[in-house]
């Protein structure tokens, strides 16, 4: 889960590569050179650039960055040669030299196999309703092999030629969602062509397939939190309708508007209802999706208007869905869930981080990982200082 230090040039490189591949896909599709599959443009090539490899191999990333700079210089020199005839030879020589000395990376390391759905986007928006649907699909079709907890220890796993992989590891986050979709829909085979996972396209529709991917991420987070004390991959706040007082419900993403969010699970009694805090927005999660009773001025009154949210957030937190009351989750300004506290503890500290970059920040170095209210402020400052970095097919906390 720990990765290379957050470097602006690496993030810019990964974003550039991702946008370049998406642009190629859109151009090919607009020209009619690639069709659609499962409702989205199909990736027409058998390989793609392995952004997840660049994320953890800084040497390869530097090679690619320097090579791209050399290509950009060569193109600029060619333009100069075309416009400025007097220095044409000099410009062409500089461009040729740049291409010659560029540290061209190995294609074997740079490229990775791709599926036609590699760049497909999950249309569910990682919503509570989709996760709940995915839970039912997973229990019916997946748990027998992959296990109820996603660790690959289901009742049929020992009978398989290859043991199912565990979801409670960074492995899930290193796969593009579109490639997970392809494997679920069309199955998997080993190097000898033997089936290692059956295809479910005939049994599951596209919506159900995307839903089970949403649930797999939720299951991975819950299992990791319960057994390892950390989320193996970053997880976003699940989308859900939020009702504040008597106002009409709004989507969570619209309600939070780039603010930090504190999610508090309560069983509906007014006595447990937390006060609002100016450092974040507070979202209550109750068993029936209804707001608790009146509890006085300045109490939180925004509630997740879905009964499914209770079980979904309990699973994410890695706590018993029968007794999750008091569990609190913190999300950063980008909507990534970052920290958790159970109902027994009132003081916050660095130990509550379940999603961390693994790097010492200025906040830590200054010794501000204390407890109590100051501990919560320090925790929020550290979360702000360590943003989650993402690239298609790979996450780093």
Tab-separated table of C-alpha atoms in Angstrom:
chain	number	residue	atom	x	y	z
A	1	UNK	CA	0.000	0.000	0.000
A	2	UNK	CA	2.975	2.279	0.507
A	3	UNK	CA	4.201	3.843	-2.709
A	4	UNK	CA	6.771	6.290	-3.956
A	5	UNK	CA	6.654	9.808	-2.498
A	6	UNK	CA	4.091	12.083	-4.126
A	7	UNK	CA	5.973	13.941	-6.835
A	8	UNK	CA	4.295	16.496	-9.050
A	9	UNK	CA	6.111	15.338	-12.167
A	10	UNK	CA	4.988	11.744	-11.689
A	11	UNK	CA	1.371	12.723	-11.178
A	12	UNK	CA	1.538	14.943	-14.260
A	13	UNK	CA	3.077	12.117	-16.304
A	14	UNK	CA	0.422	9.617	-15.249
A	15	UNK	CA	-2.371	12.084	-15.999
A	16	UNK	CA	-0.853	12.847	-19.400
A	17	UNK	CA	-0.638	9.160	-20.312
A	18	UNK	CA	-4.173	8.470	-19.152
A	19	UNK	CA	-5.608	11.417	-21.099
A	20	UNK	CA	-3.574	10.518	-24.196
A	21	UNK	CA	-4.929	6.953	-24.227
A	22	UNK	CA	-8.492	8.177	-23.692
A	23	UNK	CA	-8.045	10.701	-26.519
A	24	UNK	CA	-6.823	7.934	-28.837
A	25	UNK	CA	-9.847	5.827	-27.910
A	26	UNK	CA	-12.257	8.699	-28.602
A	27	UNK	CA	-10.619	9.515	-31.945
A	28	UNK	CA	-10.669	5.877	-33.090
A	29	UNK	CA	-14.310	5.572	-32.075
A	30	UNK	CA	-15.314	8.877	-33.717
A	31	UNK	CA	-13.667	7.749	-36.964
A	32	UNK	CA	-15.546	4.470	-36.839
A	33	UNK	CA	-12.380	2.404	-36.466
A	34	UNK	CA	-13.523	0.870	-33.176
A	35	UNK	CA	-17.030	-0.149	-32.202
A	36	UNK	CA	-18.891	-0.291	-28.932
A	37	UNK	CA	-19.027	-3.100	-26.414
A	38	UNK	CA	-21.267	-3.223	-23.344
A	39	UNK	CA	-22.494	0.267	-24.162
A	40	UNK	CA	-19.098	2.020	-24.281
A	41	UNK	CA	-16.313	2.451	-26.877
A	42	UNK	CA	-14.123	-0.645	-27.094
A	43	UNK	CA	-10.338	-0.387	-26.752
A	44	UNK	CA	-9.114	-1.647	-30.144
A	45	UNK	CA	-5.592	-2.697	-29.149
A	46	UNK	CA	-4.366	-5.737	-27.245
A	47	UNK	CA	-2.076	-3.669	-25.007
A	48	UNK	CA	-2.098	-0.414	-23.069
A	49	UNK	CA	0.507	1.603	-21.185
A	50	UNK	CA	0.933	0.139	-17.705
A	51	UNK	CA	0.275	3.188	-15.573
A	52	UNK	CA	0.191	1.003	-12.470
A	53	UNK	CA	3.786	-0.085	-13.191
A	54	UNK	CA	4.972	3.501	-13.631
A	55	UNK	CA	3.358	4.339	-10.316
A	56	UNK	CA	5.687	2.008	-8.425
A	57	UNK	CA	8.738	1.966	-10.758
A	58	UNK	CA	10.203	5.469	-10.600
A	59	UNK	CA	13.156	4.476	-12.792
A	60	UNK	CA	10.873	3.442	-15.641
A	61	UNK	CA	8.748	6.551	-15.118
A	62	UNK	CA	11.825	8.784	-15.387
A	63	UNK	CA	12.901	7.022	-18.577
A	64	UNK	CA	9.497	7.606	-20.133
A	65	UNK	CA	9.358	11.230	-18.990
A	66	UNK	CA	12.799	12.009	-20.428
A	67	UNK	CA	11.929	10.221	-23.676
A	68	UNK	CA	8.720	12.222	-24.041
A	69	UNK	CA	10.684	15.426	-23.452
A	70	UNK	CA	13.176	14.345	-26.131
A	71	UNK	CA	10.346	13.659	-28.585
A	72	UNK	CA	8.781	17.027	-27.801
A	73	UNK	CA	12.168	18.705	-28.417
A	74	UNK	CA	12.580	16.835	-31.711
A	75	UNK	CA	9.122	17.936	-32.876
A	76	UNK	CA	9.910	21.540	-31.909
A	77	UNK	CA	13.180	21.364	-33.827
A	78	UNK	CA	11.366	20.014	-36.881
A	79	UNK	CA	8.952	22.950	-36.763
A	80	UNK	CA	11.829	25.388	-36.417
A	81	UNK	CA	13.580	23.759	-39.387
A	82	UNK	CA	10.437	24.096	-41.484
A	83	UNK	CA	10.002	27.788	-40.629
A	84	UNK	CA	13.574	29.027	-40.180
A	85	UNK	CA	15.492	27.749	-43.197
A	86	UNK	CA	18.718	29.500	-42.252
A	87	UNK	CA	19.200	27.220	-39.233
A	88	UNK	CA	17.476	24.155	-40.649
A	89	UNK	CA	20.458	21.812	-40.371
A	90	UNK	CA	21.244	22.903	-36.825
A	91	UNK	CA	17.647	22.392	-35.699
A	92	UNK	CA	17.421	18.961	-37.351
A	93	UNK	CA	20.736	17.931	-35.810
A	94	UNK	CA	19.566	18.926	-32.327
A	95	UNK	CA	16.309	17.010	-32.807
A	96	UNK	CA	18.131	13.910	-34.046
A	97	UNK	CA	20.557	14.091	-31.118
A	98	UNK	CA	17.686	14.334	-28.637
A	99	UNK	CA	16.075	11.212	-30.069
A	100	UNK	CA	19.394	9.383	-30.089
A	101	UNK	CA	20.308	10.008	-26.462
A	102	UNK	CA	16.754	9.562	-25.130
A	103	UNK	CA	16.531	6.634	-22.643
A	104	UNK	CA	13.819	4.746	-24.540
A	105	UNK	CA	12.047	2.477	-22.034
A	106	UNK	CA	11.558	-1.229	-22.680
A	107	UNK	CA	8.178	-1.914	-24.257
A	108	UNK	CA	8.014	-5.163	-22.301
A	109	UNK	CA	7.910	-3.140	-19.087
A	110	UNK	CA	5.932	-0.207	-20.409
A	111	UNK	CA	3.041	-2.137	-21.958
A	112	UNK	CA	0.588	-4.561	-20.389
A	113	UNK	CA	-2.215	-6.703	-21.863
A	114	UNK	CA	-5.508	-4.866	-22.307
A	115	UNK	CA	-9.133	-5.891	-22.720
A	116	UNK	CA	-11.722	-4.240	-24.975
A	117	UNK	CA	-13.316	-2.821	-21.808
A	118	UNK	CA	-10.056	-1.640	-20.183
A	119	UNK	CA	-11.066	2.017	-20.315
A	120	UNK	CA	-14.746	1.562	-19.593
A	121	UNK	CA	-16.111	3.699	-16.781
A	122	UNK	CA	-18.374	2.255	-14.109
A	123	UNK	CA	-21.699	4.056	-14.658
A	124	UNK	CA	-22.981	3.236	-11.154
A	125	UNK	CA	-21.086	6.102	-9.549
A	126	UNK	CA	-20.188	3.795	-6.634
A	127	UNK	CA	-23.628	4.256	-5.102
A	128	UNK	CA	-25.094	2.609	-1.998
A	129	UNK	CA	-27.856	1.044	-4.112
A	130	UNK	CA	-25.289	-0.463	-6.491
A	131	UNK	CA	-23.210	-1.851	-3.612
A	132	UNK	CA	-26.311	-3.423	-2.074
A	133	UNK	CA	-27.175	-5.037	-5.416
A	134	UNK	CA	-23.589	-6.241	-5.746
A	135	UNK	CA	-23.768	-7.848	-2.301
A	136	UNK	CA	-26.691	-10.005	-3.413
A	137	UNK	CA	-24.981	-10.928	-6.697
A	138	UNK	CA	-21.726	-11.756	-4.911
A	139	UNK	CA	-23.484	-13.990	-2.371
A	140	UNK	CA	-25.208	-15.916	-5.162
A	141	UNK	CA	-22.413	-16.272	-7.723
A	142	UNK	CA	-19.030	-15.453	-6.132
A	143	UNK	CA	-18.876	-16.300	-2.432
A	144	UNK	CA	-18.609	-20.060	-2.979
A	145	UNK	CA	-15.124	-19.601	-4.475
A	146	UNK	CA	-13.945	-16.202	-3.253
A	147	UNK	CA	-15.350	-16.525	0.261
A	148	UNK	CA	-17.793	-14.406	2.237
A	149	UNK	CA	-14.928	-12.122	3.279
A	150	UNK	CA	-13.271	-11.994	-0.167
A	151	UNK	CA	-10.074	-13.745	0.928
A	152	UNK	CA	-10.420	-16.550	-1.640
A	153	UNK	CA	-11.273	-19.222	0.903
A	154	UNK	CA	-14.816	-20.166	-0.156
A	155	UNK	CA	-16.230	-23.666	0.283
A	156	UNK	CA	-15.335	-24.578	-3.335
A	157	UNK	CA	-11.913	-22.931	-3.476
A	158	UNK	CA	-9.991	-26.101	-2.550
A	159	UNK	CA	-11.550	-27.956	-5.477
A	160	UNK	CA	-10.257	-25.487	-8.072
A	161	UNK	CA	-7.106	-25.931	-10.154
A	162	UNK	CA	-5.959	-22.464	-9.070
A	163	UNK	CA	-6.720	-20.910	-5.695
A	164	UNK	CA	-8.873	-17.751	-6.048
A	165	UNK	CA	-7.043	-14.479	-5.351
A	166	UNK	CA	-7.811	-12.478	-2.220
A	167	UNK	CA	-9.562	-9.134	-2.547
A	168	UNK	CA	-8.190	-7.980	0.814
A	169	UNK	CA	-4.955	-6.777	-0.781
A	170	UNK	CA	-3.795	-4.003	-3.138
A	171	UNK	CA	-4.284	-6.475	-6.030
A	172	UNK	CA	-7.840	-5.296	-6.642
A	173	UNK	CA	-6.771	-1.662	-6.909
A	174	UNK	CA	-4.095	-2.467	-9.466
A	175	UNK	CA	-6.690	-3.664	-11.952
A	176	UNK	CA	-8.630	-1.198	-14.066
A	177	UNK	CA	-12.344	-1.488	-13.336
A	178	UNK	CA	-13.000	-2.131	-17.014
A	179	UNK	CA	-10.649	-5.124	-16.932
A	180	UNK	CA	-12.366	-6.505	-13.835
A	181	UNK	CA	-15.641	-6.154	-15.742
A	182	UNK	CA	-14.173	-8.105	-18.670
A	183	UNK	CA	-12.947	-10.945	-16.461
A	184	UNK	CA	-16.306	-11.289	-14.701
A	185	UNK	CA	-18.312	-11.145	-17.922
A	186	UNK	CA	-16.027	-13.253	-20.115
A	187	UNK	CA	-14.092	-15.395	-17.640
A	188	UNK	CA	-10.361	-15.976	-17.226
A	189	UNK	CA	-7.898	-18.483	-18.632
A	190	UNK	CA	-4.342	-19.421	-17.761
A	191	UNK	CA	-1.355	-19.450	-20.119
A	192	UNK	CA	-2.353	-22.893	-21.421
A	193	UNK	CA	-5.894	-21.784	-22.220
A	194	UNK	CA	-7.523	-23.590	-19.313
A	195	UNK	CA	-10.445	-21.760	-17.694
A	196	UNK	CA	-9.607	-20.454	-14.221
A	197	UNK	CA	-12.874	-18.541	-13.757
A	198	UNK	CA	-16.187	-19.056	-15.567
A	199	UNK	CA	-17.858	-16.340	-17.643
A	200	UNK	CA	-20.988	-14.758	-16.184
A	201	UNK	CA	-22.158	-12.669	-19.154
A	202	UNK	CA	-25.056	-15.064	-19.733
A	203	UNK	CA	-26.163	-14.835	-16.102
A	204	UNK	CA	-25.473	-11.214	-15.210
A	205	UNK	CA	-26.411	-8.027	-16.984
A	206	UNK	CA	-23.994	-5.121	-17.288
A	207	UNK	CA	-25.586	-3.298	-14.335
A	208	UNK	CA	-25.194	-6.346	-12.091
A	209	UNK	CA	-21.596	-6.840	-13.190
A	210	UNK	CA	-20.673	-3.265	-12.350
A	211	UNK	CA	-22.554	-3.628	-9.058
A	212	UNK	CA	-20.530	-6.654	-8.001
A	213	UNK	CA	-17.310	-4.700	-8.717
A	214	UNK	CA	-18.581	-1.957	-6.398
A	215	UNK	CA	-19.280	-4.554	-3.736
A	216	UNK	CA	-15.867	-6.197	-4.201
A	217	UNK	CA	-14.181	-2.882	-3.366
A	218	UNK	CA	-16.422	-2.465	-0.321
A	219	UNK	CA	-15.709	-6.032	0.779
A	220	UNK	CA	-11.967	-5.524	0.355
A	221	UNK	CA	-12.082	-2.389	2.512
A	222	UNK	CA	-14.106	-4.033	5.273
A	223	UNK	CA	-11.982	-7.169	5.414
A	224	UNK	CA	-8.778	-5.136	5.402
A	225	UNK	CA	-10.059	-2.814	8.138
A	226	UNK	CA	-11.169	-5.706	10.344
A	227	UNK	CA	-8.101	-7.917	9.917
A	228	UNK	CA	-5.225	-5.592	9.041
A	229	UNK	CA	-6.335	-2.243	10.409
A	230	UNK	CA	-6.102	-0.574	7.003
A	231	UNK	CA	-7.941	-0.369	3.702
A	232	UNK	CA	-5.986	-2.217	0.984
A	233	UNK	CA	-7.223	0.248	-1.648
A	234	UNK	CA	-8.629	3.766	-1.313
A	235	UNK	CA	-12.394	3.981	-1.246
A	236	UNK	CA	-14.668	6.883	-2.131
A	237	UNK	CA	-17.702	7.945	-0.171
A	238	UNK	CA	-20.559	5.850	-1.557
A	239	UNK	CA	-23.101	7.994	-3.361
A	240	UNK	CA	-26.432	8.226	-1.526
A	241	UNK	CA	-29.356	10.604	-1.218
A	242	UNK	CA	-28.893	13.021	1.703
A	243	UNK	CA	-31.858	14.636	3.446
A	244	UNK	CA	-31.258	17.641	5.703
A	245	UNK	CA	-34.209	18.585	7.885
A	246	UNK	CA	-37.276	19.138	5.771
A	247	UNK	CA	-35.348	19.935	2.589
A	248	UNK	CA	-35.662	17.754	-0.488
A	249	UNK	CA	-33.029	14.971	-0.703
A	250	UNK	CA	-29.830	15.732	-2.635
A	251	UNK	CA	-27.050	13.500	-3.955
A	252	UNK	CA	-24.160	13.281	-1.505
A	253	UNK	CA	-21.683	14.603	-4.084
A	254	UNK	CA	-23.865	17.677	-4.603
A	255	UNK	CA	-24.457	18.136	-0.892
A	256	UNK	CA	-20.816	18.023	0.213
A	257	UNK	CA	-19.470	20.323	-2.571
A	258	UNK	CA	-15.800	19.616	-1.974
A	259	UNK	CA	-15.982	19.688	1.831
A	260	UNK	CA	-14.672	17.104	4.266
A	261	UNK	CA	-17.351	14.714	5.518
A	262	UNK	CA	-17.792	12.994	8.868
A	263	UNK	CA	-20.047	9.921	8.668
A	264	UNK	CA	-21.541	8.918	12.024
A	265	UNK	CA	-23.572	5.732	12.486
A	266	UNK	CA	-26.275	6.056	15.150
A	267	UNK	CA	-29.213	3.810	15.978
A	268	UNK	CA	-31.685	6.651	15.706
A	269	UNK	CA	-31.866	7.910	19.284
A	270	UNK	CA	-31.541	11.648	19.736
A	271	UNK	CA	-29.119	11.261	22.656
A	272	UNK	CA	-26.411	9.888	20.324
A	273	UNK	CA	-26.813	12.596	17.714
A	274	UNK	CA	-23.487	14.484	17.325
A	275	UNK	CA	-23.063	18.238	17.180
A	276	UNK	CA	-22.171	19.900	13.913
A	277	UNK	CA	-18.459	20.704	13.496
A	278	UNK	CA	-17.204	23.515	11.225
A	279	UNK	CA	-14.237	21.387	10.129
A	280	UNK	CA	-16.463	19.067	8.115
A	281	UNK	CA	-20.025	18.258	7.122
A	282	UNK	CA	-21.709	15.612	9.249
A	283	UNK	CA	-23.764	12.814	7.697
A	284	UNK	CA	-25.813	10.561	9.947
A	285	UNK	CA	-26.431	6.934	8.981
A	286	UNK	CA	-29.359	5.212	10.673
A	287	UNK	CA	-30.776	1.674	10.373
A	288	UNK	CA	-33.926	2.766	8.562
A	289	UNK	CA	-32.615	5.794	6.654
A	290	UNK	CA	-34.720	8.168	8.730
A	291	UNK	CA	-33.542	11.185	10.691
A	292	UNK	CA	-33.355	10.804	14.500
A	293	UNK	CA	-35.604	12.730	16.833
A	294	UNK	CA	-35.023	16.299	17.914
A	295	UNK	CA	-31.923	16.734	20.054
A	296	UNK	CA	-31.551	20.458	20.529
A	297	UNK	CA	-29.839	23.290	18.704
A	298	UNK	CA	-26.750	22.751	16.542
A	299	UNK	CA	-27.194	18.976	16.370
A	300	UNK	CA	-26.469	17.327	13.024
A	301	UNK	CA	-29.620	16.859	10.968
A	302	UNK	CA	-28.402	15.505	7.597
A	303	UNK	CA	-29.107	11.799	7.178
A	304	UNK	CA	-28.405	9.195	4.491
A	305	UNK	CA	-31.913	8.567	3.158
A	306	UNK	CA	-31.386	4.868	2.464
A	307	UNK	CA	-31.767	1.831	4.701
A	308	UNK	CA	-29.000	0.122	2.669
A	309	UNK	CA	-26.477	2.737	3.849
A	310	UNK	CA	-26.405	1.190	7.358
A	311	UNK	CA	-25.044	-2.159	6.169
A	312	UNK	CA	-22.809	-0.629	3.460
A	313	UNK	CA	-21.020	1.743	5.838
A	314	UNK	CA	-20.705	-0.948	8.517
A	315	UNK	CA	-19.008	-3.220	5.990
A	316	UNK	CA	-16.651	-0.466	4.828
A	317	UNK	CA	-15.677	0.203	8.448
A	318	UNK	CA	-15.100	-3.502	9.085
A	319	UNK	CA	-17.527	-3.629	12.024
A	320	UNK	CA	-20.441	-5.921	12.879
A	321	UNK	CA	-23.501	-4.719	10.966
A	322	UNK	CA	-25.633	-5.675	13.979
A	323	UNK	CA	-23.807	-3.290	16.314
A	324	UNK	CA	-22.088	-0.475	14.374
A	325	UNK	CA	-23.599	2.448	16.295
A	326	UNK	CA	-21.030	5.103	17.166
A	327	UNK	CA	-18.688	4.151	14.328
A	328	UNK	CA	-17.342	7.277	12.626
A	329	UNK	CA	-15.632	7.652	9.246
A	330	UNK	CA	-13.798	10.709	7.897
A	331	UNK	CA	-13.552	11.607	4.197
A	332	UNK	CA	-11.194	14.189	2.698
A	333	UNK	CA	-12.103	17.091	0.432
A	334	UNK	CA	-11.780	14.880	-2.670
A	335	UNK	CA	-14.326	12.425	-1.302
A	336	UNK	CA	-11.892	9.637	-0.324
A	337	UNK	CA	-12.558	7.846	2.956
A	338	UNK	CA	-9.444	8.125	5.103
A	339	UNK	CA	-10.015	7.360	8.805
A	340	UNK	CA	-12.258	5.408	11.164
A	341	UNK	CA	-13.065	5.389	14.866
A	342	UNK	CA	-15.313	2.902	16.639
A	343	UNK	CA	-18.051	3.824	19.076
A	344	UNK	CA	-15.879	3.224	22.152
A	345	UNK	CA	-13.165	5.812	21.504
A	346	UNK	CA	-13.625	9.572	21.598
A	347	UNK	CA	-10.055	10.717	20.941
A	348	UNK	CA	-8.594	10.814	17.431
A	349	UNK	CA	-4.965	10.109	16.509
A	350	UNK	CA	-2.820	8.913	13.585
A	351	UNK	CA	-3.740	5.351	14.574
A	352	UNK	CA	-7.216	5.966	13.178
A	353	UNK	CA	-5.929	6.428	9.631
A	354	UNK	CA	-6.938	3.526	7.426
A	355	UNK	CA	-5.775	5.154	4.205
A	356	UNK	CA	-2.336	6.769	4.403
A	357	UNK	CA	0.494	7.602	2.026
A	358	UNK	CA	2.979	6.058	4.430
A	359	UNK	CA	5.149	9.156	4.320
A	360	UNK	CA	6.098	11.423	7.197
A	361	UNK	CA	4.540	14.832	6.701
A	362	UNK	CA	5.377	18.210	8.191
A	363	UNK	CA	2.409	17.760	10.519
A	364	UNK	CA	3.860	14.531	11.916
A	365	UNK	CA	7.378	15.904	12.089
A	366	UNK	CA	6.096	18.770	14.222
A	367	UNK	CA	4.742	16.254	16.713
A	368	UNK	CA	1.060	17.082	16.289
A	369	UNK	CA	-0.255	13.509	16.314
A	370	UNK	CA	-1.850	14.081	19.721
A	371	UNK	CA	-5.276	13.005	20.892
A	372	UNK	CA	-8.550	14.738	21.680
A	373	UNK	CA	-9.813	17.711	19.670
A	374	UNK	CA	-6.254	18.779	18.825
A	375	UNK	CA	-5.625	15.231	17.647
A	376	UNK	CA	-8.588	15.483	15.272
A	377	UNK	CA	-7.307	18.771	13.866
A	378	UNK	CA	-3.852	17.262	13.359
A	379	UNK	CA	-5.409	14.222	11.697
A	380	UNK	CA	-7.367	16.420	9.286
A	381	UNK	CA	-4.234	18.426	8.482
A	382	UNK	CA	-2.315	15.241	7.746
A	383	UNK	CA	-5.132	13.978	5.507
A	384	UNK	CA	-5.068	17.269	3.595
A	385	UNK	CA	-1.276	17.037	3.251
A	386	UNK	CA	-1.403	13.468	1.889
A	387	UNK	CA	-3.865	13.385	-1.016
A	388	UNK	CA	-4.797	10.063	-2.579
A	389	UNK	CA	-3.120	9.576	-5.954
A	390	UNK	CA	-4.864	7.595	-8.665
A	391	UNK	CA	-4.042	6.228	-12.093
A	392	UNK	CA	-6.147	3.903	-14.227
A	393	UNK	CA	-5.423	0.428	-12.928
A	394	UNK	CA	-3.542	1.543	-9.830
A	395	UNK	CA	-3.978	3.421	-6.554
A	396	UNK	CA	-1.534	4.683	-3.989
A	397	UNK	CA	-2.668	5.906	-0.588
